[in-house]
XYZ file of C-alpha atoms in Angstrom:
677
model
C 155.309 -23.958 -124.473
C 153.187 -27.025 -125.221
C 156.031 -28.482 -127.284
C 158.437 -28.000 -124.371
C 156.062 -29.728 -121.970
C 155.598 -32.582 -124.432
C 159.355 -33.017 -124.817
C 159.798 -32.915 -121.024
C 157.034 -35.478 -120.567
C 158.571 -37.782 -123.168
C 161.997 -37.478 -121.519
C 160.505 -38.446 -118.148
C 158.760 -41.442 -119.707
C 162.005 -42.496 -121.383
C 163.874 -42.102 -118.102
C 161.377 -44.329 -116.302
C 161.520 -46.906 -119.112
C 165.321 -46.958 -119.204
C 165.832 -47.020 -115.422
C 164.216 -50.392 -114.845
C 166.481 -52.037 -112.261
C 167.575 -50.353 -109.003
C 171.131 -50.063 -110.359
C 169.882 -48.465 -113.572
C 167.749 -46.030 -111.536
C 170.773 -44.958 -109.470
C 172.938 -44.720 -112.590
C 170.293 -42.515 -114.215
C 170.288 -40.259 -111.145
C 174.072 -40.026 -111.310
C 173.874 -39.052 -114.989
C 171.331 -36.326 -114.194
C 173.528 -34.965 -111.373
C 176.573 -34.988 -113.641
C 175.100 -33.568 -116.848
C 176.238 -30.014 -116.129
C 179.797 -31.325 -116.455
C 179.094 -32.393 -120.015
C 177.597 -35.364 -121.873
C 177.816 -38.850 -120.359
C 179.288 -37.663 -117.072
C 178.174 -39.448 -113.890
C 178.332 -37.971 -110.397
C 179.997 -40.313 -107.913
C 180.201 -40.141 -104.132
C 183.614 -40.992 -102.765
C 184.092 -41.614 -99.056
C 186.692 -39.124 -97.886
C 190.052 -40.701 -97.102
C 189.278 -43.868 -99.100
C 189.077 -45.038 -102.709
C 185.495 -46.299 -102.274
C 183.082 -44.752 -104.767
C 179.352 -45.160 -105.316
C 176.916 -44.029 -107.960
C 174.748 -41.610 -106.039
C 171.048 -41.893 -105.259
C 168.842 -39.041 -104.007
C 169.293 -39.783 -100.300
C 173.076 -39.999 -100.529
C 173.234 -36.893 -102.697
C 171.565 -34.723 -100.064
C 173.042 -36.370 -96.966
C 176.585 -36.512 -98.349
C 177.285 -39.507 -96.110
C 177.909 -43.211 -96.639
C 178.246 -45.469 -93.606
C 178.322 -42.416 -91.375
C 181.376 -40.950 -93.099
C 181.318 -37.752 -95.177
C 181.657 -38.024 -98.933
C 182.872 -35.781 -101.704
C 181.386 -35.585 -105.168
C 183.563 -36.654 -108.084
C 182.643 -36.676 -111.755
C 183.640 -39.524 -114.044
C 182.714 -40.880 -117.427
C 179.607 -43.050 -117.258
C 180.141 -46.725 -118.142
C 180.982 -47.120 -121.843
C 182.222 -43.572 -122.487
C 185.546 -41.733 -122.505
C 186.938 -38.224 -122.685
C 188.284 -36.465 -125.767
C 191.028 -33.882 -125.137
C 189.690 -30.370 -125.472
C 186.020 -31.348 -125.335
C 183.636 -31.110 -122.421
C 182.397 -34.224 -120.685
C 182.753 -37.720 -122.119
C 181.411 -37.480 -125.671
C 183.090 -40.588 -127.105
C 181.830 -44.133 -126.776
C 184.557 -46.552 -125.802
C 185.646 -48.702 -128.743
C 184.472 -52.290 -128.382
C 187.372 -54.682 -127.932
C 187.546 -58.225 -126.640
C 187.313 -59.076 -122.964
C 191.077 -59.369 -122.514
C 191.656 -55.853 -123.816
C 188.595 -54.516 -122.006
C 190.222 -55.595 -118.711
C 193.024 -53.158 -119.501
C 190.642 -50.370 -120.561
C 188.693 -50.530 -117.279
C 191.812 -50.696 -115.090
C 191.594 -54.371 -114.067
C 195.206 -54.873 -115.122
C 196.040 -57.425 -112.411
C 193.217 -59.676 -113.614
C 194.540 -59.162 -117.143
C 198.050 -60.192 -116.005
C 196.787 -63.312 -114.207
C 194.701 -64.220 -117.280
C 197.953 -64.244 -119.229
C 199.700 -66.349 -116.602
C 196.833 -68.861 -116.370
C 196.703 -69.306 -120.180
C 193.204 -67.794 -120.212
C 194.022 -65.037 -122.690
C 193.261 -67.022 -125.823
C 189.858 -67.949 -124.463
C 188.802 -64.406 -123.583
C 190.211 -62.985 -126.815
C 188.450 -65.576 -128.937
C 184.878 -66.290 -129.961
C 182.126 -66.656 -127.433
C 179.899 -64.594 -125.207
C 181.163 -64.409 -121.624
C 180.471 -62.493 -118.450
C 183.646 -61.808 -116.480
C 183.356 -60.625 -112.843
C 186.865 -59.176 -112.811
C 188.506 -58.398 -109.447
C 189.985 -54.909 -109.268
C 193.696 -54.420 -108.711
C 192.951 -53.530 -105.084
C 190.965 -56.766 -104.679
C 193.980 -58.887 -105.648
C 196.259 -56.816 -103.390
C 193.913 -57.450 -100.446
C 194.206 -61.246 -100.722
C 196.294 -62.806 -97.949
C 199.762 -63.667 -99.244
C 199.420 -67.401 -98.516
C 196.179 -67.632 -100.556
C 197.638 -65.744 -103.502
C 200.793 -67.893 -103.413
C 198.656 -71.048 -103.446
C 196.769 -69.799 -106.495
C 199.833 -69.033 -108.635
C 202.193 -71.829 -107.557
C 200.404 -74.978 -108.765
C 201.348 -74.846 -112.478
C 198.644 -72.139 -112.703
C 195.798 -74.682 -112.648
C 194.412 -73.245 -109.378
C 194.653 -69.751 -110.809
C 192.800 -70.841 -113.959
C 190.099 -72.497 -111.831
C 189.766 -69.330 -109.748
C 189.424 -67.126 -112.844
C 186.937 -69.514 -114.437
C 184.817 -69.252 -111.293
C 184.615 -65.509 -112.026
C 183.166 -66.248 -115.483
C 179.736 -67.224 -116.806
C 179.398 -68.654 -120.314
C 176.850 -66.065 -121.474
C 176.476 -62.290 -121.559
C 174.766 -60.885 -118.452
C 174.127 -57.161 -118.096
C 173.316 -55.568 -114.741
C 169.679 -55.641 -115.830
C 169.814 -59.440 -115.948
C 171.611 -59.778 -112.621
C 168.405 -60.067 -110.654
C 168.167 -60.263 -106.888
C 168.459 -63.835 -105.613
C 169.486 -65.280 -108.976
C 172.435 -67.617 -109.475
C 174.351 -68.687 -112.584
C 176.595 -71.642 -113.306
C 180.200 -70.508 -113.515
C 182.781 -71.907 -115.887
C 184.483 -73.760 -113.015
C 182.768 -77.149 -112.681
C 179.376 -75.407 -112.922
C 179.687 -74.064 -109.383
C 177.163 -71.252 -109.147
C 177.808 -67.573 -108.509
C 175.121 -65.868 -106.446
C 173.701 -62.455 -107.356
C 171.987 -59.925 -105.117
C 170.597 -56.719 -106.573
C 169.530 -54.389 -103.749
C 166.954 -51.619 -103.771
C 169.669 -48.970 -103.213
C 171.251 -49.882 -106.569
C 174.119 -51.961 -105.218
C 174.729 -55.257 -107.029
C 176.857 -58.046 -105.548
C 178.187 -61.387 -106.757
C 179.038 -63.693 -103.846
C 178.875 -60.533 -101.682
C 181.527 -58.759 -103.808
C 180.239 -55.353 -104.950
C 180.164 -54.497 -108.650
C 182.098 -51.227 -108.727
C 182.256 -50.854 -112.534
C 179.316 -52.717 -114.027
C 178.394 -53.148 -117.690
C 181.754 -52.719 -119.413
C 180.847 -54.107 -122.830
C 183.221 -56.106 -125.017
C 182.969 -57.703 -128.459
C 182.749 -61.162 -126.944
C 180.924 -60.464 -123.698
C 180.790 -58.078 -120.791
C 183.027 -57.204 -117.834
C 181.831 -56.235 -114.363
C 184.685 -55.058 -112.111
C 184.196 -56.287 -108.517
C 185.827 -55.240 -105.266
C 187.107 -58.636 -104.122
C 188.253 -62.026 -105.332
C 185.368 -64.483 -104.950
C 185.603 -68.154 -104.016
C 183.459 -71.157 -104.875
C 180.495 -71.978 -102.618
C 179.315 -75.537 -102.055
C 177.928 -75.698 -98.503
C 174.719 -74.366 -96.977
C 174.834 -72.109 -93.914
C 174.101 -74.952 -91.489
C 177.142 -76.867 -92.721
C 179.302 -73.761 -92.312
C 178.147 -73.462 -88.689
C 178.576 -77.193 -88.161
C 182.287 -77.216 -89.011
C 183.372 -74.071 -87.132
C 184.636 -74.602 -83.579
C 184.006 -70.912 -82.783
C 180.271 -71.583 -83.213
C 180.021 -74.719 -81.060
C 177.538 -73.247 -78.558
C 175.410 -71.843 -81.376
C 175.408 -75.255 -83.052
C 174.125 -76.887 -79.849
C 171.451 -74.212 -79.418
C 170.233 -74.602 -83.020
C 169.830 -78.352 -82.538
C 167.980 -77.870 -79.229
C 165.589 -75.338 -80.818
C 164.875 -77.567 -83.822
C 166.088 -75.026 -86.393
C 168.426 -77.346 -88.292
C 165.918 -77.981 -91.092
C 165.422 -74.259 -91.755
C 169.151 -73.623 -92.106
C 169.491 -76.575 -94.457
C 166.541 -75.578 -96.652
C 166.600 -73.433 -99.755
C 166.348 -69.746 -99.048
C 168.184 -66.453 -98.741
C 168.958 -65.954 -95.048
C 171.269 -63.641 -93.142
C 172.564 -65.126 -89.903
C 174.251 -63.012 -87.248
C 176.079 -65.915 -85.627
C 177.035 -65.443 -81.945
C 180.441 -66.921 -81.227
C 181.231 -69.004 -78.144
C 182.631 -65.788 -76.633
C 179.270 -64.055 -77.136
C 177.425 -66.760 -75.185
C 180.014 -66.618 -72.396
C 179.299 -62.913 -71.799
C 175.720 -63.673 -70.706
C 175.089 -64.272 -66.961
C 174.947 -68.058 -66.474
C 171.502 -67.977 -64.837
C 170.057 -66.057 -67.798
C 171.715 -68.301 -70.364
C 170.690 -71.511 -68.603
C 167.098 -70.275 -68.299
C 166.887 -69.538 -72.029
C 168.673 -72.740 -73.094
C 166.239 -74.710 -70.941
C 163.162 -73.018 -72.425
C 162.496 -74.173 -76.035
C 160.153 -71.255 -76.798
C 162.544 -68.585 -75.506
C 165.487 -70.302 -77.203
C 163.725 -70.407 -80.566
C 162.847 -66.706 -80.259
C 166.456 -65.929 -79.336
C 167.882 -67.712 -82.370
C 165.252 -66.432 -84.799
C 166.118 -62.909 -83.623
C 169.577 -63.496 -85.126
C 168.224 -64.463 -88.569
C 166.979 -62.024 -91.207
C 164.332 -63.035 -93.722
C 166.521 -61.943 -96.624
C 170.178 -61.939 -97.524
C 172.220 -58.846 -96.719
C 175.849 -58.772 -97.772
C 177.976 -56.245 -95.902
C 178.631 -54.221 -99.067
C 174.897 -53.657 -99.555
C 174.664 -51.517 -96.399
C 175.308 -47.784 -96.780
C 173.218 -46.530 -93.829
C 171.128 -47.807 -90.937
C 168.065 -49.768 -92.051
C 165.489 -51.684 -89.971
C 165.268 -55.291 -91.174
C 162.753 -57.935 -90.130
C 163.939 -61.085 -88.392
C 162.401 -64.552 -88.363
C 161.349 -63.766 -84.784
C 159.056 -61.031 -86.127
C 160.747 -57.908 -84.764
C 163.422 -55.808 -86.442
C 167.153 -55.242 -86.128
C 168.765 -51.965 -87.130
C 171.462 -53.096 -89.561
C 173.901 -50.342 -90.401
C 177.537 -49.479 -90.871
C 180.184 -47.169 -89.514
C 183.040 -46.779 -91.953
C 184.205 -50.289 -92.838
C 182.396 -51.821 -89.866
C 178.952 -53.355 -90.075
C 176.760 -52.543 -87.058
C 173.752 -54.061 -85.317
C 171.431 -51.769 -83.357
C 174.168 -49.148 -83.553
C 176.909 -51.376 -82.107
C 180.003 -52.575 -83.975
C 179.821 -56.167 -82.746
C 180.393 -57.944 -86.066
C 183.797 -59.598 -86.118
C 183.716 -61.461 -89.450
C 181.532 -60.670 -92.463
C 180.176 -62.353 -95.564
C 180.747 -66.049 -94.896
C 178.661 -67.196 -97.829
C 176.632 -70.380 -98.131
C 174.373 -71.652 -100.890
C 171.279 -70.460 -99.006
C 172.495 -67.402 -97.146
C 175.287 -65.451 -95.549
C 176.781 -65.535 -92.045
C 178.190 -62.572 -90.144
C 179.942 -63.445 -86.862
C 179.086 -61.349 -83.777
C 180.728 -61.222 -80.346
C 177.588 -60.273 -78.390
C 174.390 -62.254 -77.965
C 171.200 -60.453 -78.999
C 168.360 -61.271 -76.607
C 164.896 -60.249 -77.851
C 162.294 -58.940 -75.417
C 160.219 -62.073 -76.011
C 162.896 -64.170 -74.284
C 163.292 -61.888 -71.240
C 161.867 -61.739 -67.733
C 160.374 -58.499 -66.395
C 163.611 -57.682 -64.595
C 165.593 -58.173 -67.806
C 163.134 -56.026 -69.775
C 163.737 -53.148 -67.363
C 167.531 -53.532 -67.304
C 169.460 -50.616 -68.786
C 166.324 -48.682 -69.678
C 164.798 -45.355 -68.611
C 163.000 -46.982 -65.653
C 165.992 -47.827 -63.463
C 164.556 -46.006 -60.422
C 161.300 -47.961 -60.582
C 163.186 -51.236 -61.061
C 165.228 -50.644 -57.912
C 162.070 -49.839 -55.972
C 160.390 -53.044 -57.200
C 163.392 -55.040 -55.983
C 163.609 -53.150 -52.665
C 159.892 -53.796 -52.138
C 160.583 -57.540 -52.222
C 158.909 -58.121 -55.589
C 161.894 -59.790 -57.319
C 160.206 -63.192 -57.448
C 157.427 -61.671 -59.545
C 159.914 -59.894 -61.803
C 161.913 -63.044 -62.534
C 159.212 -65.711 -62.442
C 156.829 -67.194 -64.985
C 153.600 -65.500 -63.831
C 151.556 -63.713 -66.512
C 151.891 -60.109 -65.305
C 152.070 -56.539 -66.562
C 154.416 -54.111 -64.839
C 153.716 -50.371 -64.911
C 157.178 -48.789 -64.784
C 157.309 -45.004 -64.322
C 160.104 -43.108 -66.037
C 163.014 -42.084 -63.820
C 161.975 -38.413 -63.907
C 158.517 -39.293 -62.578
C 159.911 -39.840 -59.080
C 160.282 -36.823 -56.797
C 161.508 -36.418 -53.242
C 162.508 -39.185 -50.833
C 162.367 -42.753 -52.100
C 162.753 -44.538 -48.776
C 161.158 -47.981 -48.736
C 158.259 -47.674 -46.317
C 155.130 -49.849 -45.974
C 153.242 -47.249 -48.044
C 155.909 -47.288 -50.756
C 155.908 -51.100 -50.778
C 152.134 -51.094 -51.186
C 152.381 -48.496 -53.959
C 154.929 -50.551 -55.934
C 152.805 -53.691 -55.514
C 149.944 -51.797 -57.121
C 152.165 -51.064 -60.146
C 151.976 -54.748 -61.136
C 148.830 -56.083 -62.818
C 147.670 -59.678 -62.474
C 147.678 -60.579 -66.192
C 149.909 -60.167 -69.224
C 148.447 -57.409 -71.371
C 149.128 -55.573 -74.590
C 148.343 -51.861 -74.645
C 146.635 -52.428 -78.006
C 144.027 -54.613 -76.324
C 143.061 -52.075 -73.634
C 139.732 -50.261 -73.902
C 138.075 -47.297 -72.231
C 136.460 -48.143 -68.912
C 138.304 -51.441 -68.538
C 139.238 -52.414 -64.965
C 142.596 -54.031 -64.196
C 143.442 -55.775 -60.925
C 146.807 -55.236 -59.234
C 148.844 -57.601 -57.085
C 147.788 -55.410 -54.167
C 144.123 -56.114 -54.884
C 143.168 -52.676 -56.218
C 141.125 -52.064 -59.359
C 142.647 -49.591 -61.825
C 140.688 -47.947 -64.650
C 141.722 -47.531 -68.279
C 141.096 -44.223 -70.066
C 141.429 -43.982 -73.827
C 141.883 -40.467 -75.192
C 142.515 -39.227 -78.684
C 146.158 -38.517 -77.892
C 146.912 -40.909 -75.030
C 146.181 -44.195 -73.312
C 146.178 -43.942 -69.527
C 145.788 -46.231 -66.530
C 144.467 -43.945 -63.805
C 146.741 -40.871 -63.923
C 149.689 -42.658 -65.562
C 149.804 -42.599 -69.372
C 151.820 -44.954 -71.537
C 155.022 -43.241 -72.655
C 156.725 -45.893 -74.833
C 156.031 -49.028 -76.817
C 155.196 -52.155 -74.834
C 158.008 -54.533 -73.986
C 156.505 -57.992 -74.334
C 158.563 -60.505 -72.353
C 158.507 -64.293 -72.181
C 155.701 -64.361 -69.624
C 155.070 -60.729 -68.720
C 154.835 -57.268 -70.248
C 156.318 -53.931 -69.228
C 154.399 -50.696 -69.829
C 156.552 -47.576 -69.473
C 154.376 -44.808 -68.001
C 154.958 -41.102 -67.526
C 153.895 -40.775 -63.886
C 153.926 -42.646 -60.621
C 150.542 -44.287 -60.289
C 148.024 -42.568 -58.002
C 145.460 -45.255 -57.136
C 141.981 -43.912 -56.313
C 141.614 -43.210 -52.588
C 137.920 -42.842 -51.808
C 135.308 -40.630 -53.459
C 135.884 -37.083 -54.710
C 134.533 -35.843 -51.368
C 136.942 -38.114 -49.501
C 139.880 -36.754 -51.522
C 138.892 -33.165 -50.722
C 138.415 -33.841 -47.014
C 141.820 -35.509 -46.778
C 143.639 -32.477 -48.225
C 144.006 -29.322 -46.089
C 144.177 -27.180 -49.243
C 140.447 -27.799 -49.761
C 139.136 -27.081 -46.257
C 137.182 -24.015 -47.443
C 135.879 -25.914 -50.481
C 134.509 -28.699 -48.288
C 132.439 -26.111 -46.390
C 131.295 -24.484 -49.616
C 130.161 -27.875 -50.981
C 128.199 -28.610 -47.844
C 126.555 -25.167 -47.978
C 125.624 -25.719 -51.625
C 124.107 -29.103 -50.819
C 126.402 -31.005 -53.192
C 127.994 -33.517 -50.786
C 125.855 -36.395 -52.060
C 126.739 -35.590 -55.702
C 130.456 -35.863 -54.948
C 130.035 -39.095 -52.990
C 127.843 -41.018 -55.419
C 129.071 -43.356 -58.127
C 129.934 -41.773 -61.439
C 132.738 -40.152 -63.390
C 133.428 -36.472 -62.718
C 136.339 -34.134 -63.334
C 136.505 -31.503 -60.595
C 138.639 -28.416 -61.170
C 138.605 -27.822 -57.448
C 139.283 -24.326 -56.064
C 141.785 -24.353 -53.212
C 141.728 -22.134 -50.135
C 143.960 -19.719 -52.061
C 141.314 -19.422 -54.776
C 138.588 -18.502 -52.306
C 140.870 -16.184 -50.330
C 141.593 -14.266 -53.542
C 137.893 -13.388 -53.904
C 136.681 -10.096 -52.432
C 135.299 -10.947 -49.001
C 131.917 -9.287 -49.569
C 131.518 -11.271 -52.775
C 132.421 -14.543 -51.044
C 130.081 -13.822 -48.159
C 127.227 -12.988 -50.530
C 127.730 -16.235 -52.433
C 127.761 -18.256 -49.218
C 124.335 -16.812 -48.394
C 122.910 -18.016 -51.717
C 123.211 -21.829 -52.027
C 121.681 -21.829 -55.517
C 124.273 -19.422 -56.930
C 127.006 -21.230 -55.010
C 125.915 -24.516 -56.554
C 126.045 -22.958 -60.034
C 129.628 -21.749 -59.459
C 130.740 -25.192 -58.299
C 128.983 -26.973 -61.167
C 130.876 -24.777 -63.621
C 134.023 -26.369 -62.110
C 132.659 -29.910 -62.490
C 133.143 -31.626 -65.853
C 131.200 -34.583 -67.160
C 133.383 -37.694 -67.509
C 136.929 -38.465 -66.371
C 139.741 -36.375 -67.818
C 143.234 -36.834 -66.413
C 145.968 -34.400 -67.391
C 147.443 -36.850 -69.921
C 144.189 -36.703 -71.870
C 144.544 -32.984 -72.564
C 146.105 -32.446 -75.973
C 148.260 -29.554 -77.158
C 145.371 -28.301 -79.250
C 142.097 -27.322 -77.631
C 140.321 -29.887 -75.471
C 136.803 -29.080 -74.360
C 134.946 -30.289 -71.278
C 131.209 -29.876 -70.750
C 130.606 -28.681 -67.182
C 127.483 -29.607 -65.256
C 126.323 -26.033 -65.721
C 127.462 -23.319 -68.101
C 129.443 -23.094 -71.340
C 132.196 -25.562 -72.221
C 135.545 -25.270 -70.492
C 138.543 -24.774 -72.779
C 141.653 -26.797 -71.859
C 145.147 -26.835 -73.289
C 148.753 -27.651 -72.409
C 151.781 -25.423 -72.513
C 155.192 -26.247 -71.051
C 153.721 -29.374 -69.446
C 151.160 -27.319 -67.531
C 147.439 -27.819 -68.097
C 145.331 -24.657 -68.398
C 141.567 -24.394 -67.898
C 140.119 -21.236 -69.445
C 143.697 -19.949 -69.409
C 144.107 -20.599 -65.668
C 146.909 -23.055 -64.763
C 146.154 -26.247 -62.889
C 148.144 -26.121 -59.646
C 148.104 -29.865 -58.912
C 146.657 -32.405 -61.314
C 145.328 -35.946 -61.096
C 144.147 -36.485 -57.530
C 142.368 -39.738 -58.290
C 139.044 -40.747 -56.730
C 136.815 -43.777 -57.215
C 134.147 -41.634 -58.858
C 136.274 -39.029 -60.575
C 139.463 -37.002 -60.604
C 140.348 -33.756 -58.821
C 142.594 -31.028 -60.278
C 143.548 -28.321 -57.783
C 143.009 -24.714 -58.990
C 144.422 -21.678 -57.203
C 141.916 -19.384 -58.944
C 138.191 -19.445 -59.508
C 137.488 -20.375 -63.143
C 135.562 -17.722 -65.048
C 133.938 -17.948 -68.473
C 136.176 -16.920 -71.349
C 135.636 -13.905 -73.523
C 135.483 -14.575 -77.247
C 139.063 -13.372 -77.779
C 140.227 -15.676 -74.984
C 138.696 -18.702 -76.659
C 141.079 -18.320 -79.575
C 144.079 -18.960 -77.311
C 142.681 -20.927 -74.422
C 145.652 -23.273 -73.992
C 147.964 -20.868 -72.157
C 148.231 -17.917 -69.784
C 146.390 -14.705 -70.549
C 148.123 -11.932 -72.445
C 149.484 -9.236 -70.098
C 147.771 -6.342 -71.896
C 144.369 -6.270 -73.544
C 142.527 -3.468 -75.302
C 139.197 -2.170 -74.119
C 137.522 -3.612 -77.195
C 138.954 -7.084 -76.543
C 137.691 -6.898 -72.967
C 134.058 -6.631 -73.985
C 132.050 -9.684 -73.179
C 130.493 -11.473 -76.132
C 126.968 -11.738 -74.813
C 126.210 -14.668 -77.071
C 128.918 -16.792 -75.397
C 127.167 -17.246 -72.082
C 123.852 -18.101 -70.608
C 121.634 -15.443 -69.054
C 122.771 -16.325 -65.556
C 122.813 -13.868 -62.668
C 125.637 -15.867 -61.115
C 128.047 -14.965 -63.882
C 127.113 -11.300 -63.728
C 128.186 -11.293 -60.110
C 131.275 -13.480 -60.486
C 132.557 -11.486 -63.435
C 132.403 -8.167 -61.546
C 135.878 -8.877 -60.252
C 137.132 -9.131 -63.833
C 136.147 -5.659 -64.978
C 135.318 -2.398 -63.261
C 132.479 -1.829 -65.716
C 129.056 -3.417 -65.493
C 128.670 -6.168 -68.070
C 125.150 -6.566 -69.367
C 124.330 -10.112 -70.405
C 121.602 -10.792 -72.925
C 119.842 -13.995 -73.781
């Protein structure tokens, strides 16, 4: 057993040592997946309906998708091996022959034919040590006819130059083709540019190596999926000479980005065409073009910090831009996508310091937008319309530092007619400074355009402004920020006592409070959470019991204080797991959430978040009673319909020796419950 473990350990170490580069790691995975088919067999993933094949990594193996399209598994000889009739797998190493003959062995017969025609055969059959990036037969067939004709018509000198550009005068394995490296080709020392991606894909001038590391006696052949052309200009020069990018060229100059695009580096530029700029409303475009900061953010949002050839993308991946945020760069079949949209019209225009992909839509980052633009097309369309109808457009499109609290569409109920009250409410959804939710702290006060002060509550699971909790990431605009919140804001309207007096559902409670002598407590400054019994709650009590309580202010006060929690807790601060609140008198209250309803000691809250200047009121249609021990285990939902006699016994240790609870709990059980200290 120990020997087996030692052998296994050594094999893992050898695997790690061999699989040094990303390509080698993927190749090793393909060998492991193919070993049941015999020695030196590699599993490949082929996109259904195409000839495109990839060595398979773990993610692709389990997802069975590349660029959103399903794949099928094929098994082929790993590089350098071949089949023997009658034997399993690929047990034979390919015989080493010169590069010319190797082109035939690996199926690059068109490159072999053109090598003959260009008088290159003697060179690649003779002495030396070359690397040949050989276009596949399909790569030559994909060349436009006029380009191919130009290559083969000029006494073959153009064809020879083209083939020499595919060659490096030294042997380079995939291990040596490092990301970002370049090598002088055999055509006037023009460089070929290598990119070796973390998913195992290797490209030369954005052409993918589809059969790497085909060894020969005088070098090595890497079969590539396209014919590559010489590169001599940087990306700025490419933009400078293309009439389709005239507006982009002007914008780059105005933003002062020319030097960056002329400097050394490895950039990816998603270049908006003139058509892309024309699709933007003129007022928006003119505003951005006239604002150097917004314009620079806009352009930097189109530039990735690293170089991504189209062939390197096999699934959606977030990539950081020079602007600091990310773009989701992906693919759908043969199309490259940005943020899920197939807006790329031309790919892989290569420069010495990067690659350009043309796009027909302008990408506007949040940092270049007004509040109105931040809200456009989002999940807060109802709120946006109300802001506009309330006459607040100048604030939403101006340069004031503001923060807009935008409730989700589903937060609005009933009639949305624009009334003076509604106008005032929407005005109080805009704060007088630009904020980030990360800078908010518990107890902070924020002033609205309407002059109200709103409080910030920080909970373990949520960040809330009054009753409204933040439901999405901030959208930080050019001057202002948008917070998406889950509820329509309920600004505090007087003290807790004022809230109760203004609501007919609490008319009995108001009298009870006065009888208990607690009016001053509910009017004074502080932070209370009142689980306030409604008229229905009191009406559900046996009348003799209610009458007896009303005759005993001390017991009445104790009942009410069991419904009063210390500190402010809005419904958004109650987590799915147990949340506990210390009442002013009695054992802790157990809170939980189920199906978006808050429960207190397993009793549902009928109406949450009635905000007051000194607390918050949650309407309860039942009197809250202390939980039994068995109830405490599942305090975040409704009570079970049936309970055994044993489970109904009161755990005497759970509660204080309080005559009040003896009397209140009589309605819960027909038996007398004796409480001990």
